[in-house]
PDB file of C-alpha atoms in Angstrom:
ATOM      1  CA  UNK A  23     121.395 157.217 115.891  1.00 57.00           C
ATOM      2  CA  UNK A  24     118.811 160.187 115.692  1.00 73.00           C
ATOM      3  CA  UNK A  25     119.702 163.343 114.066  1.00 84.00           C
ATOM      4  CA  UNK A  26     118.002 165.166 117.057  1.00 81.00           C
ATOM      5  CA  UNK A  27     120.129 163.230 119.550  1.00 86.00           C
ATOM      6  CA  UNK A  28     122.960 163.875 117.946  1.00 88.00           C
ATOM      7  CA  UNK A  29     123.037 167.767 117.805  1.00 87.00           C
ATOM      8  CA  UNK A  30     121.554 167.756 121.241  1.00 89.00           C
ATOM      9  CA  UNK A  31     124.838 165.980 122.277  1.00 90.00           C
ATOM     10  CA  UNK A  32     126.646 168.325 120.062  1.00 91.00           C
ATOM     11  CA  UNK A  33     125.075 170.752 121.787  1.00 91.00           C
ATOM     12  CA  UNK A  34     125.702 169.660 125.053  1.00 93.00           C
ATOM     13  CA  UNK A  35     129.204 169.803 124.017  1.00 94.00           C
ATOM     14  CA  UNK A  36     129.267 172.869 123.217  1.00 93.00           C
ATOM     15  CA  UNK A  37     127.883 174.417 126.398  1.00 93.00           C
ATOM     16  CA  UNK A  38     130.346 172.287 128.430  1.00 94.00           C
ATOM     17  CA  UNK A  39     133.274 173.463 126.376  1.00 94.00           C
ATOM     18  CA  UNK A  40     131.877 176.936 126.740  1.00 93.00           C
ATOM     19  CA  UNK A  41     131.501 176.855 130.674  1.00 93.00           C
ATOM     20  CA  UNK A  42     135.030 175.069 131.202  1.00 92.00           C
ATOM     21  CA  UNK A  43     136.429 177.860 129.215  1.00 90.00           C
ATOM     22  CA  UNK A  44     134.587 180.728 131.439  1.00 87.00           C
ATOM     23  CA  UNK A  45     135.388 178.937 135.029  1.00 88.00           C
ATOM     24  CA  UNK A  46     139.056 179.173 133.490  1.00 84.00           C
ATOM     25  CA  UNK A  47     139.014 182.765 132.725  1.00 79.00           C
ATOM     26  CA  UNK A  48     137.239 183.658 136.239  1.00 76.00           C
ATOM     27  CA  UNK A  49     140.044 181.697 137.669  1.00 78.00           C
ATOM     28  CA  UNK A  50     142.714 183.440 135.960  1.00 71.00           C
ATOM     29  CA  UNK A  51     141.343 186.621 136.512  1.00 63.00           C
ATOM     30  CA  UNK A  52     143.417 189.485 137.462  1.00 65.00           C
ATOM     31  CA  UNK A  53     143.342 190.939 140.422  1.00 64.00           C
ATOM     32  CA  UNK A  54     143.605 194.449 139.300  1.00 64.00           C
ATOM     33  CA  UNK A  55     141.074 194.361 136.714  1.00 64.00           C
ATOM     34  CA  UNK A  56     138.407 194.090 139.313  1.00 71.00           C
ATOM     35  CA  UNK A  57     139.828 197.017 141.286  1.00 74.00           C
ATOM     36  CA  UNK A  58     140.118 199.201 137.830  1.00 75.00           C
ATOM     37  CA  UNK A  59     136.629 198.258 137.254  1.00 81.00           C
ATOM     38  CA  UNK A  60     135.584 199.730 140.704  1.00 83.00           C
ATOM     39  CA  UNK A  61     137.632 202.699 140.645  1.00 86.00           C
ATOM     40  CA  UNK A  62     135.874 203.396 137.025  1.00 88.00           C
ATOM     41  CA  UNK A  63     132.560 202.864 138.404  1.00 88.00           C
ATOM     42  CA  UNK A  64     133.298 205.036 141.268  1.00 91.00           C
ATOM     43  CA  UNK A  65     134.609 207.480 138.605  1.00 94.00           C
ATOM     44  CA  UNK A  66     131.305 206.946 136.556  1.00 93.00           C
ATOM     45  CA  UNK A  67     128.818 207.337 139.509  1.00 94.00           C
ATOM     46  CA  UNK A  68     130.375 210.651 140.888  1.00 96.00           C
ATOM     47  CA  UNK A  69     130.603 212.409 136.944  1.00 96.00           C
ATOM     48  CA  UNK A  70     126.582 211.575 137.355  1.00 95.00           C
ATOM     49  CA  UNK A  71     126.068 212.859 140.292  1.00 96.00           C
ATOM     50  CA  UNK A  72     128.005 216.486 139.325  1.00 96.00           C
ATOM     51  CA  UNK A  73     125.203 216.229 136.056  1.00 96.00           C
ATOM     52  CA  UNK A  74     122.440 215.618 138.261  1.00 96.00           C
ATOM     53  CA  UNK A  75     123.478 218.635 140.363  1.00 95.00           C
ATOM     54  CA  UNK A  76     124.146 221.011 137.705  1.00 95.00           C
ATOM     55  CA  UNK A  77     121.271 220.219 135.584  1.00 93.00           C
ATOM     56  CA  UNK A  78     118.824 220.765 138.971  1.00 92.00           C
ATOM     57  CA  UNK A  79     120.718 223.857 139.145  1.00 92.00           C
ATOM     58  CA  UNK A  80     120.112 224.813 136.050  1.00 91.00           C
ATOM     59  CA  UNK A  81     116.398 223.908 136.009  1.00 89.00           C
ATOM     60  CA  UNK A  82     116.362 225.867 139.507  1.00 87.00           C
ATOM     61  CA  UNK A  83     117.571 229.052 137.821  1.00 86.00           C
ATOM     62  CA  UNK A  84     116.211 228.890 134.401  1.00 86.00           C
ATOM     63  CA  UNK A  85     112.598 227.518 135.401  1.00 85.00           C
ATOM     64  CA  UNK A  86     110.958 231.049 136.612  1.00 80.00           C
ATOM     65  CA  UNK A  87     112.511 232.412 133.744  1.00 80.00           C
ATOM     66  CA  UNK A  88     111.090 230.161 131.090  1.00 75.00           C
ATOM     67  CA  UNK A  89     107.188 230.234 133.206  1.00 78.00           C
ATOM     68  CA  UNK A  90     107.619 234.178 132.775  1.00 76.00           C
ATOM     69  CA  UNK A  91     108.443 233.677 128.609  1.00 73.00           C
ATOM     70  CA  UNK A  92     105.582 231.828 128.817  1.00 70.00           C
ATOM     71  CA  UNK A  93     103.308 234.217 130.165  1.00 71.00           C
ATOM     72  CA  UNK A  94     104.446 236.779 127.556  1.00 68.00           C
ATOM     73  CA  UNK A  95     103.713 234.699 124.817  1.00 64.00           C
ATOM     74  CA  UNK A  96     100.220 234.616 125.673  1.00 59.00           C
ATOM     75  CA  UNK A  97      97.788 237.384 123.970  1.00 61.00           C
ATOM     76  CA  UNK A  98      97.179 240.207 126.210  1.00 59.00           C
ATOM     77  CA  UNK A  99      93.635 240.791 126.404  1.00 57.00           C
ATOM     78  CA  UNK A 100      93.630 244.472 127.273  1.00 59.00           C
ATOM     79  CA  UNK A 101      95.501 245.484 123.540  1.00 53.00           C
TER      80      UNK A 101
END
């Protein structure tokens, strides 16, 4: 038999094993870990959207205030 054949069959295998093992897991699945795993997400997309908020905030308050720094740090002409 050819080398080549043979890993390819090992190799077949090996993916076969590997895919019979996954279906068996998503079978076996818990029900709960799919809701924990939504309530996180949930979790995760609100704590962004509280950043988002405060750091638009923030640039809302502290943007006129760094454009006027700015403006001083630029030689005045008239001294």
């Amino acid at each position: 038999m050819n080398t080549f054949h043979y890993y390819e069959l090992l190799a077949k295998e090996y993916r076969r094993d590997k895919m019979a093992t996954a279906e068996k897991h998503n079978r076996f699945s818990l029900p709960s870990e799919s809701k924990l795993t939504l309530s996180v997400y949930r979790i995760l997309s609100k704590t962004g959207e509280v950043i988002e908020s405060l750091g638009t905030k923030m640039q809302k308050r502290y943007n006129h205030l760094a454009m006027r720094e700015e403006c001083n740090m630029l030689p005045n002409a008239a001294k």
